XYZ file of C-alpha atoms in Angstrom:
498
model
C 12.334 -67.026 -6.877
C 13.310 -70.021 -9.066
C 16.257 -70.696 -6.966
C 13.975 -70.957 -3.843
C 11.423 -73.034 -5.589
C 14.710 -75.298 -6.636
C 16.019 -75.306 -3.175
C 12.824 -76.284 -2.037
C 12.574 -79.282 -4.080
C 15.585 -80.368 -3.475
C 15.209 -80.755 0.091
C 11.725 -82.528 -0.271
C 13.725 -85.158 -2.949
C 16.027 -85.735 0.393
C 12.980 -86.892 2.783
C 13.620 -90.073 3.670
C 12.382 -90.754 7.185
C 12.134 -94.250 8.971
C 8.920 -95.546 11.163
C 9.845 -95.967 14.412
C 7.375 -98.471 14.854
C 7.748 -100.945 11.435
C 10.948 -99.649 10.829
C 9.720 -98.884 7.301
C 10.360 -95.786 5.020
C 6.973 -93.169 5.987
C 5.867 -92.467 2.680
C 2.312 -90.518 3.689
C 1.048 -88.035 5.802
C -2.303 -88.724 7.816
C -4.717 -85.424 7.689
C -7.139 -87.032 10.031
C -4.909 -87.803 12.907
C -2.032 -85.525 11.345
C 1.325 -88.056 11.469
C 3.567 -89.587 8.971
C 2.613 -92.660 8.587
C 4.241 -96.006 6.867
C 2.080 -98.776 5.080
C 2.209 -100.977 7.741
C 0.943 -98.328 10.409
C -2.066 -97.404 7.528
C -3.119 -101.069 7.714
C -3.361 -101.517 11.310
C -4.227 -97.903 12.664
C -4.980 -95.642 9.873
C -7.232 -97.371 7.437
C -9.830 -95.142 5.704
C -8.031 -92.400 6.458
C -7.348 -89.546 4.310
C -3.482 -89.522 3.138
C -1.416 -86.975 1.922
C 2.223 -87.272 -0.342
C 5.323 -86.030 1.828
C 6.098 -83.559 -0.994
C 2.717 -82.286 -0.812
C 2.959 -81.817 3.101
C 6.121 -80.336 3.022
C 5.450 -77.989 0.264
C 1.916 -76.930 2.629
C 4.024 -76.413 5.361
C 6.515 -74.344 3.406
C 3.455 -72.060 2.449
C 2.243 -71.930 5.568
C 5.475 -70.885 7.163
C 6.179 -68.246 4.483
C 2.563 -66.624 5.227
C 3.074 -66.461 8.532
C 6.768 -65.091 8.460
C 4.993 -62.271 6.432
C 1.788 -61.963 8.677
C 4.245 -61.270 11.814
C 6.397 -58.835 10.385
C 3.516 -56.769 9.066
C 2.144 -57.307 12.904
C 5.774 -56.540 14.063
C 5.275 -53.033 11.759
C 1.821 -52.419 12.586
C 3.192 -52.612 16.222
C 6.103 -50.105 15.781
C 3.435 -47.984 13.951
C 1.348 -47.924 17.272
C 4.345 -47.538 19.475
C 5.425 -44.354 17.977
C 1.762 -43.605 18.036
C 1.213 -43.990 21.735
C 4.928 -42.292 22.459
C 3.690 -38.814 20.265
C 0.648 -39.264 22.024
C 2.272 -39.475 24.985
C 4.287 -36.692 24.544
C 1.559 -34.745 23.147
C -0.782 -35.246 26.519
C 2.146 -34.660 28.842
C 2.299 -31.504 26.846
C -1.388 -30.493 27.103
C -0.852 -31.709 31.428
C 1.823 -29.385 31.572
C 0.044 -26.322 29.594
C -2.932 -26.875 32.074
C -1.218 -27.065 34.953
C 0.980 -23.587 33.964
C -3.026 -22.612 33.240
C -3.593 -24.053 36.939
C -0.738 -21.878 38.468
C -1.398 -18.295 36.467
C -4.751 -18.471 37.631
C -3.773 -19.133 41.020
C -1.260 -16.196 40.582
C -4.066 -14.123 38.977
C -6.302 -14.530 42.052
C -3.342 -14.235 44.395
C -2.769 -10.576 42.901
C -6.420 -10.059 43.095
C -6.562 -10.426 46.607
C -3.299 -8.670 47.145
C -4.738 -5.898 45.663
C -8.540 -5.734 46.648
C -6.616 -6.634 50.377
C -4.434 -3.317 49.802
C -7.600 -1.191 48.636
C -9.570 -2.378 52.088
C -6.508 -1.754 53.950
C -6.070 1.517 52.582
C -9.810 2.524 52.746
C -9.564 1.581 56.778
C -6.620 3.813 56.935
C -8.167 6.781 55.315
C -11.041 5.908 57.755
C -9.021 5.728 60.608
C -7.245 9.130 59.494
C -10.816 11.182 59.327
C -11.828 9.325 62.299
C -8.331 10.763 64.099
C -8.643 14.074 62.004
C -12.317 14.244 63.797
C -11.465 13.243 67.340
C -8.042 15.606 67.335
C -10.672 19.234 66.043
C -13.120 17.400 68.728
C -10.908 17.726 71.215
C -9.846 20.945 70.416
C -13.139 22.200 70.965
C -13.419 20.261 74.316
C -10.340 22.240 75.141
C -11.637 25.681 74.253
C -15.070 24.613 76.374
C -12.930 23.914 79.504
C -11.500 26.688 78.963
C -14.710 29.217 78.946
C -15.779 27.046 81.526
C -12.619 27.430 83.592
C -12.985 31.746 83.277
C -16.431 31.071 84.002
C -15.765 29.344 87.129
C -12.996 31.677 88.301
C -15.436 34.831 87.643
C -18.388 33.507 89.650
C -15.801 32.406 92.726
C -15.459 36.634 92.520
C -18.834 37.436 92.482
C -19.357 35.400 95.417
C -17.320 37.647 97.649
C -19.725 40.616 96.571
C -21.488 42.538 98.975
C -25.467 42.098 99.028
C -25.469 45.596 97.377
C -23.370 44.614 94.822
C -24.655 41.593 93.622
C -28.356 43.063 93.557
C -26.761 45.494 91.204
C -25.467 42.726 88.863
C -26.657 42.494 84.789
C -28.481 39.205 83.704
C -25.632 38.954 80.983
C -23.119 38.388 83.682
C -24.955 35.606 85.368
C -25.673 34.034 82.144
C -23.737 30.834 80.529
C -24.355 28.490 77.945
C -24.748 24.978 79.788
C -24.925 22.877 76.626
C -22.378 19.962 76.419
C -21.125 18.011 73.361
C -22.881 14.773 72.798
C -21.268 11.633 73.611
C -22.326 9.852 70.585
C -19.739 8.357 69.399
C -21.084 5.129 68.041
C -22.798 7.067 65.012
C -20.599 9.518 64.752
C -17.909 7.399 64.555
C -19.084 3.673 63.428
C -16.533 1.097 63.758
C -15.958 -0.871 60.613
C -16.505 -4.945 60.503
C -14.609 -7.363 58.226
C -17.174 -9.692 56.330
C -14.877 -12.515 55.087
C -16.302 -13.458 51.425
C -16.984 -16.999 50.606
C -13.807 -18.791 49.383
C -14.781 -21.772 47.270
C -13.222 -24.158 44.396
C -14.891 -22.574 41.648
C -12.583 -19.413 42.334
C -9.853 -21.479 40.739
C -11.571 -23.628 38.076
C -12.371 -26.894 37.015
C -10.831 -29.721 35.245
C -12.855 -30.847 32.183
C -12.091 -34.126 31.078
C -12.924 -35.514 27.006
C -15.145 -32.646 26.447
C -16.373 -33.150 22.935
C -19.081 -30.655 22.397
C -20.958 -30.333 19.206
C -23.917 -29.136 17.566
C -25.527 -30.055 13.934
C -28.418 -28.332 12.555
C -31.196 -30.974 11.531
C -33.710 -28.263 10.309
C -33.702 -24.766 9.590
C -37.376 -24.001 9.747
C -38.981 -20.816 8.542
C -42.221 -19.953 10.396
C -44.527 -16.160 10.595
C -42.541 -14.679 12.861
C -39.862 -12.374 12.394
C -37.689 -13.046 15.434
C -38.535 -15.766 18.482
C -37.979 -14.505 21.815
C -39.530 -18.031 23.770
C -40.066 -21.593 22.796
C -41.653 -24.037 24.814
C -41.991 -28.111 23.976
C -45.730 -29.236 24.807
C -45.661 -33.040 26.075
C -47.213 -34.034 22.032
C -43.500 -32.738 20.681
C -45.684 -29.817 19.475
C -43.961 -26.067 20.217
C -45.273 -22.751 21.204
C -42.996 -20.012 20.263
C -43.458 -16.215 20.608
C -42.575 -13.028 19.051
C -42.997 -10.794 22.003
C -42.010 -7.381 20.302
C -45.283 -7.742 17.585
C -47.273 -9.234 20.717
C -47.820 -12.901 18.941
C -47.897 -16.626 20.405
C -48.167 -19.536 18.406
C -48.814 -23.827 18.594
C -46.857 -25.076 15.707
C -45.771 -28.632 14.442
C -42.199 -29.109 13.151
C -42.330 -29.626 9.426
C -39.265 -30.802 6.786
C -38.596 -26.816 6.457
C -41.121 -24.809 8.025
C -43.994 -24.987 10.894
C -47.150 -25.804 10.843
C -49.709 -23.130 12.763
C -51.751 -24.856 14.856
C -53.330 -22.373 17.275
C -52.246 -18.340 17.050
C -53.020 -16.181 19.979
C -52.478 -12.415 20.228
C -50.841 -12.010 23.747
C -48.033 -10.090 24.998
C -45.828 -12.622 26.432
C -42.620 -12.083 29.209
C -42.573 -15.739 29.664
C -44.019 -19.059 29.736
C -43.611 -22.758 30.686
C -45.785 -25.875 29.487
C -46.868 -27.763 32.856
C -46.839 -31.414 33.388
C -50.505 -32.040 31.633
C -49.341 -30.191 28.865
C -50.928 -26.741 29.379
C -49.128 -22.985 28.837
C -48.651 -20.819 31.759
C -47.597 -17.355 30.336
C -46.200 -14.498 32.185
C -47.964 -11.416 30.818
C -46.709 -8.056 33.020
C -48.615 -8.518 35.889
C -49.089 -10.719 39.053
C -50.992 -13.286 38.074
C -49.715 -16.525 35.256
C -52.286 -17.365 32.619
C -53.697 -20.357 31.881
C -53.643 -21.738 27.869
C -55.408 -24.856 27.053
C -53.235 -26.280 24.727
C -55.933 -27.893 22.661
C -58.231 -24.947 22.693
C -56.182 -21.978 23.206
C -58.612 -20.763 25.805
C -57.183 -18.402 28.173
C -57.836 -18.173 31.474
C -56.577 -16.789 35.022
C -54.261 -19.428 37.006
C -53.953 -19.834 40.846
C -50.125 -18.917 40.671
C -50.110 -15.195 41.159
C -48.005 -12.718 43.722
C -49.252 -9.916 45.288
C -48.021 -6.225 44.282
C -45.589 -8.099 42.096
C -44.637 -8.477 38.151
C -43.767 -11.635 36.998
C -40.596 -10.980 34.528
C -39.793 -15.129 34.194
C -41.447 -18.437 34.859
C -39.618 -22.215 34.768
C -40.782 -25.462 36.347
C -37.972 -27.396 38.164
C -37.820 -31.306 38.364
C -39.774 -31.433 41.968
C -42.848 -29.691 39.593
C -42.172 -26.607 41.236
C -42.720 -23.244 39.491
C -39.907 -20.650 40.130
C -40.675 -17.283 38.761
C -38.547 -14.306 38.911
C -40.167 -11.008 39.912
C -40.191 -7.261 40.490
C -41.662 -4.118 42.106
C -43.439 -1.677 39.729
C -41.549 1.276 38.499
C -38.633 1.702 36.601
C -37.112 -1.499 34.964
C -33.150 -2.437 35.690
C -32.870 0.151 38.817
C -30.600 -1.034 41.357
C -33.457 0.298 43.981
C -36.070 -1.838 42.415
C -37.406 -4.797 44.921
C -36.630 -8.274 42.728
C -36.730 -11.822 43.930
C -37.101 -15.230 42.922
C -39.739 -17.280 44.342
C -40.693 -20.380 44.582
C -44.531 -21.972 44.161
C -45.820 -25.304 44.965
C -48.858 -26.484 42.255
C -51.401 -25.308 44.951
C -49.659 -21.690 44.696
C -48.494 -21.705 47.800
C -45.136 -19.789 48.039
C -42.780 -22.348 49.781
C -39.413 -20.033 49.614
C -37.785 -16.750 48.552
C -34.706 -15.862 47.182
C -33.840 -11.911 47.904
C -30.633 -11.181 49.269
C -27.148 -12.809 49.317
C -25.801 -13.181 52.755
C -24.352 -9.898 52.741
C -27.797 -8.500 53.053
C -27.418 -7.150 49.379
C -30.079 -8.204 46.396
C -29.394 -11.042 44.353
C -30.639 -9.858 41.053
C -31.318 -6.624 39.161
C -33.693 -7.709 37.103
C -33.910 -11.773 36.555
C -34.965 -12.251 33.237
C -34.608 -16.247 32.164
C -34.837 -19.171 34.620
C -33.453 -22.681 34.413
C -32.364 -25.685 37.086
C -30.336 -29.187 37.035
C -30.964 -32.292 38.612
C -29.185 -31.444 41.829
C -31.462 -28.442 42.660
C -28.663 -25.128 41.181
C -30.386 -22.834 39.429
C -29.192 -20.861 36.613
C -30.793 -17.109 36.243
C -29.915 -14.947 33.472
C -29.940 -11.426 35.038
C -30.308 -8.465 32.694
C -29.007 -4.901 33.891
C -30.527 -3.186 30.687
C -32.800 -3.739 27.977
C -30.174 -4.669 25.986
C -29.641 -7.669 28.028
C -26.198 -6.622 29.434
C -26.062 -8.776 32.494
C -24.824 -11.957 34.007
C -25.614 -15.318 34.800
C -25.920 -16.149 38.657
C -25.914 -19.698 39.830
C -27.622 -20.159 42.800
C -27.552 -23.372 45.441
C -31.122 -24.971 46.158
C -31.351 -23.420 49.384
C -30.221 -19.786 47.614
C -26.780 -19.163 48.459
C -24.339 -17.776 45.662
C -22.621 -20.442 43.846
C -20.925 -18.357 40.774
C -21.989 -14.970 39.181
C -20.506 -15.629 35.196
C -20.299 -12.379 33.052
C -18.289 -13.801 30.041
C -14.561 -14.276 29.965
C -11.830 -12.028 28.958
C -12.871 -11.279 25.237
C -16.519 -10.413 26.441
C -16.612 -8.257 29.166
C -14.690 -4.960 27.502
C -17.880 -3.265 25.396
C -21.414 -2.171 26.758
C -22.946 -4.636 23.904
C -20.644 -7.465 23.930
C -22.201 -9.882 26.341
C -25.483 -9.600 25.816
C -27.412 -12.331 27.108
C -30.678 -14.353 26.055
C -31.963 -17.455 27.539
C -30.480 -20.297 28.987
C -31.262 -24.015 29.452
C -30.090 -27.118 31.464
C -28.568 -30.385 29.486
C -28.744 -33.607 30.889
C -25.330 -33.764 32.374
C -26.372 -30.668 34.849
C -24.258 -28.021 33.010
C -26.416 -24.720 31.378
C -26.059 -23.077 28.498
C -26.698 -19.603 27.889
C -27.247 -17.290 24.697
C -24.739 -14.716 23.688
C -26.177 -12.761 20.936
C -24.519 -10.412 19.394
C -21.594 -12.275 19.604
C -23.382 -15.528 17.990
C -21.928 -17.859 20.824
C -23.482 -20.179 23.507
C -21.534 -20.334 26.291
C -21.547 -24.095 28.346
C -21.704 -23.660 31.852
C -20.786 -26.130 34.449
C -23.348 -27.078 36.763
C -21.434 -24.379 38.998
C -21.911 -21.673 36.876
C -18.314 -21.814 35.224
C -17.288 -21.523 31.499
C -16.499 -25.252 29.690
C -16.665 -24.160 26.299
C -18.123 -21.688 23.688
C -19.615 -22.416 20.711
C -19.652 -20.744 17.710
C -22.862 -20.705 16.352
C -22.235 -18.901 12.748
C -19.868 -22.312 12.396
C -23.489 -23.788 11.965
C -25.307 -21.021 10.072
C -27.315 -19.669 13.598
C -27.138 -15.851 13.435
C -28.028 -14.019 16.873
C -29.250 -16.870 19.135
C -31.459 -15.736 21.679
C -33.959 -18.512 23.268
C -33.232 -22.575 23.423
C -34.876 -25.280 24.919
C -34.877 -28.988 24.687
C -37.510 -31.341 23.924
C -38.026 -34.742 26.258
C -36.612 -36.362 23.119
C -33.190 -34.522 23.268
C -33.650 -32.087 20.690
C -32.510 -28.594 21.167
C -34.153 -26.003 20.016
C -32.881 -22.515 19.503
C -34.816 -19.595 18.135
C -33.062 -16.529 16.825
C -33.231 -12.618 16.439
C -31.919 -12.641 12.706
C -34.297 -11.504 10.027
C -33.568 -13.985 7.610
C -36.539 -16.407 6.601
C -34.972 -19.473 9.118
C -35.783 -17.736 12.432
C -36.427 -21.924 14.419
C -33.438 -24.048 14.060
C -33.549 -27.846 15.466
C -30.756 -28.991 16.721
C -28.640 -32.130 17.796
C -26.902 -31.404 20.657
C -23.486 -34.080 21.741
C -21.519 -33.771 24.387
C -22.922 -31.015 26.664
């Protein structure tokens, strides 16, 4: 270092540099109009001005050189240290491209042997068909044979009896003039229906979706404890208020959100199946019957609303963007039978019915039993079908005007047991996917607005034992209210990414 400071003085001892103007040794350095100047050229142009020593200068501009040097090769290193960056990253998406795309092509093999088989079983079936059918028409004509036949003798005798005399044929038994004169039906069209091909619907969502910078995540902002064991439904009044229920002890509540527990604000013994708050802030509530009930949500006051459906229980009520009510319902009798009559239907605010959902376009019945109701901004609608109390089911997605879009019943890991995909309620985010409740497994399961799976969520990761029911409020907040007995039963929640 004392060798470059020498150095460095030496070479500013050796400055000697002539005016080209005056000819005269430039002593000075001008900061204002930055030249060397001599002391001719500071009396006639540079008077006032601020001067500077040459040594000075040169040492400045020494400094200034060294701190750059060592600014650009710590850019020049910063640099490298974001090429290699960008190459692994590189790398590392080309990588990911490639282990979707192999993803891409086993699925398309996996539905390729899927239809090579289910193609072989209908192909197979028609056979067997067409074997019975042959079977049927080979002992048919045997039979046809054997009639001739009889016929035939028949025939033959009574072309001999002809040529008796008058005496004779007096003398003739009833048996011998008798015959049976029944023929075989010729219906063949029942007795032998001809099968029809109905092609299914072949869409995109048989393959999948991409899914682009998916980041979803939820954070628990409060665990709140309230008097009910488990929540089955929560609904967000337009006040930020909530009503939740506890439909197993028969109990509805108005509550306000607290730091770590709820405020009762209005407690009502009711048996609830569902409910909805409408746009001016009331509760309609699905009780077992035909008929939604009216809640004032300041008074509590029930009373009988003009939504109702003849000869019909409502099992599940939701209002859709257009302020429509939707409700799910069901014949009497026995709950979960295949044979039971169930629909979705949907209301206008002066109860008229304006449409309803029954069967696909197979002529077969959507649901079993729909048990939870939600839509997106571009009219699907999510139903959480139950086949059992246990709420074994699936999740249909239907288009607004009620064809199938997707029927999800969990992926590989949870559709093996009775009791692993056991479903709750489900809710619409703000990007048009839904999100459904797995419970025993203690997952949600995102949904695309098509009905297929983005991403599950682990919900123990957050301290949420058995979700059932969620809902968000109109400020963003999800809400999810579970089935465990601990004293946190309400959980608010900030939802990113869904």
């Amino acid at each position: 270092m004392a060798q470059g400071n020498a150095n460095a003085q030496e070479r500013l001892d050796k400055i000697n540099v002539t005016c080209s103007k005056h000819f005269e040794k430039q002593l000075l350095f001008c900061i204002k109009c930055k030249e060397l100047v001599c002391v001719t050229c500071i009396t006639e142009h540079h008077n006032g001005h601020e001067m500077q020593d040459l040594n000075k200068t040169c040492t400045k501009r020494m400094k200034q050189l060294k701190d750059s040097k060592k600014t650009i090769q710590i850019m020049l290193e910063e640099l490298q240290m974001t090429q290699n960056k960008e190459e692994n990253m590189k790398f590392h998406r080309i990588s990911q491209h490639r282990e979707v795309i192999e993803a891409i092509l086993t699925q398309k093999d996996t539905l390729t042997e899927v239809i090579n088989r289910y193609t072989t079983e209908l192909v197979e079936q028609l056979d067997k068909e067409v074997e019975l059918i042959n079977s049927s028409f080979d002992e048919e004509g045997r039979h046809l044979k054997e009639k001739k036949r009889v016929l035939k003798e028949k025939l033959k005798d009574r072309k001999k009896l002809l040529k008796l005399s008058f005496n004779d044929l007096v003398q003739l038994s009833e048996n011998k003039l008798e015959f049976d004169t029944d023929l075989p039906k010729e219906d063949y069209e029942n007795r032998y229906p001809t099968a029809k091909f109905i092609p299914g619907k072949i869409a995109k969502s048989n393959i999948g979706m991409l899914q682009f910078g998916l980041q979803f995540k939820l954070m628990v902002l409060k665990r709140l404890t309230t008097d009910l064991p488990v929540i089955h439904f929560i609904s967000v009044g337009n006040d930020e208020t909530l009503w939740i229920n506890d439909s197993k002890n028969g109990k509805l509540q108005k509550v306000k959100s607290g730091k770590d527990s709820v405020e009762v604000l209005l407690g009502i013994k009711l048996n609830v199946f569902s409910m909805v708050v409408t746009r001016e802030g009331n509760l309609l509530v699905a009780t077992g019957d035909s008929t939604l009930k009216r809640i004032n949500a300041s008074t509590g006051q029930e009373c009988a609303s003009i939504f109702k459906v003849e000869n019909k229980i409502i099992t599940a009520v939701h209002l859709n963007e257009k302020n429509e009510l939707i409700i799910g319902v069901r014949t009497e009798g026995m709950r979960y039978s295949f044979e039971s009559e169930t629909s979705l239907i949907k209301i206008n605010q002066k109860g008229q019915i304006v449409t309803t959902f029954e069967f696909d376009k197979n002529n077969k019945r959507l649901f079993t039993y729909p048990r939870y109701i939600s839509s997106n901004s571009k009219g699907n609608i999510g139903i959480v079908d139950w086949f059992s109390e246990y709420g074994k089911g699936h999740v249909v997605i239907l288009a607004s005007n009620g064809d199938i879009i997707n029927v999800y019943d969990g992926n590989a890991d949870t559709k093996t047991s009775y009791i692993k995909f056991n479903l709750g309620g489900i809710v619409c985010t703000t990007s048009d996917n839904f999100i459904v409740t797995d419970i025993s497994n203690h997952l949600l399961h995102l949904l695309n607005s098509n009905g297929q799976l983005v991403f599950q969520f682990d919900t123990l990761s957050i301290g949420i034992q058995l979700p059932y029911y969620l809902t968000f409020s109109r400020s963003g907040k999800l809400y999810v209210g579970s089935l465990s007995p601990n004293p946190h039963s309400l959980f608010e929640v900030e939802c990113q990414g869904s």
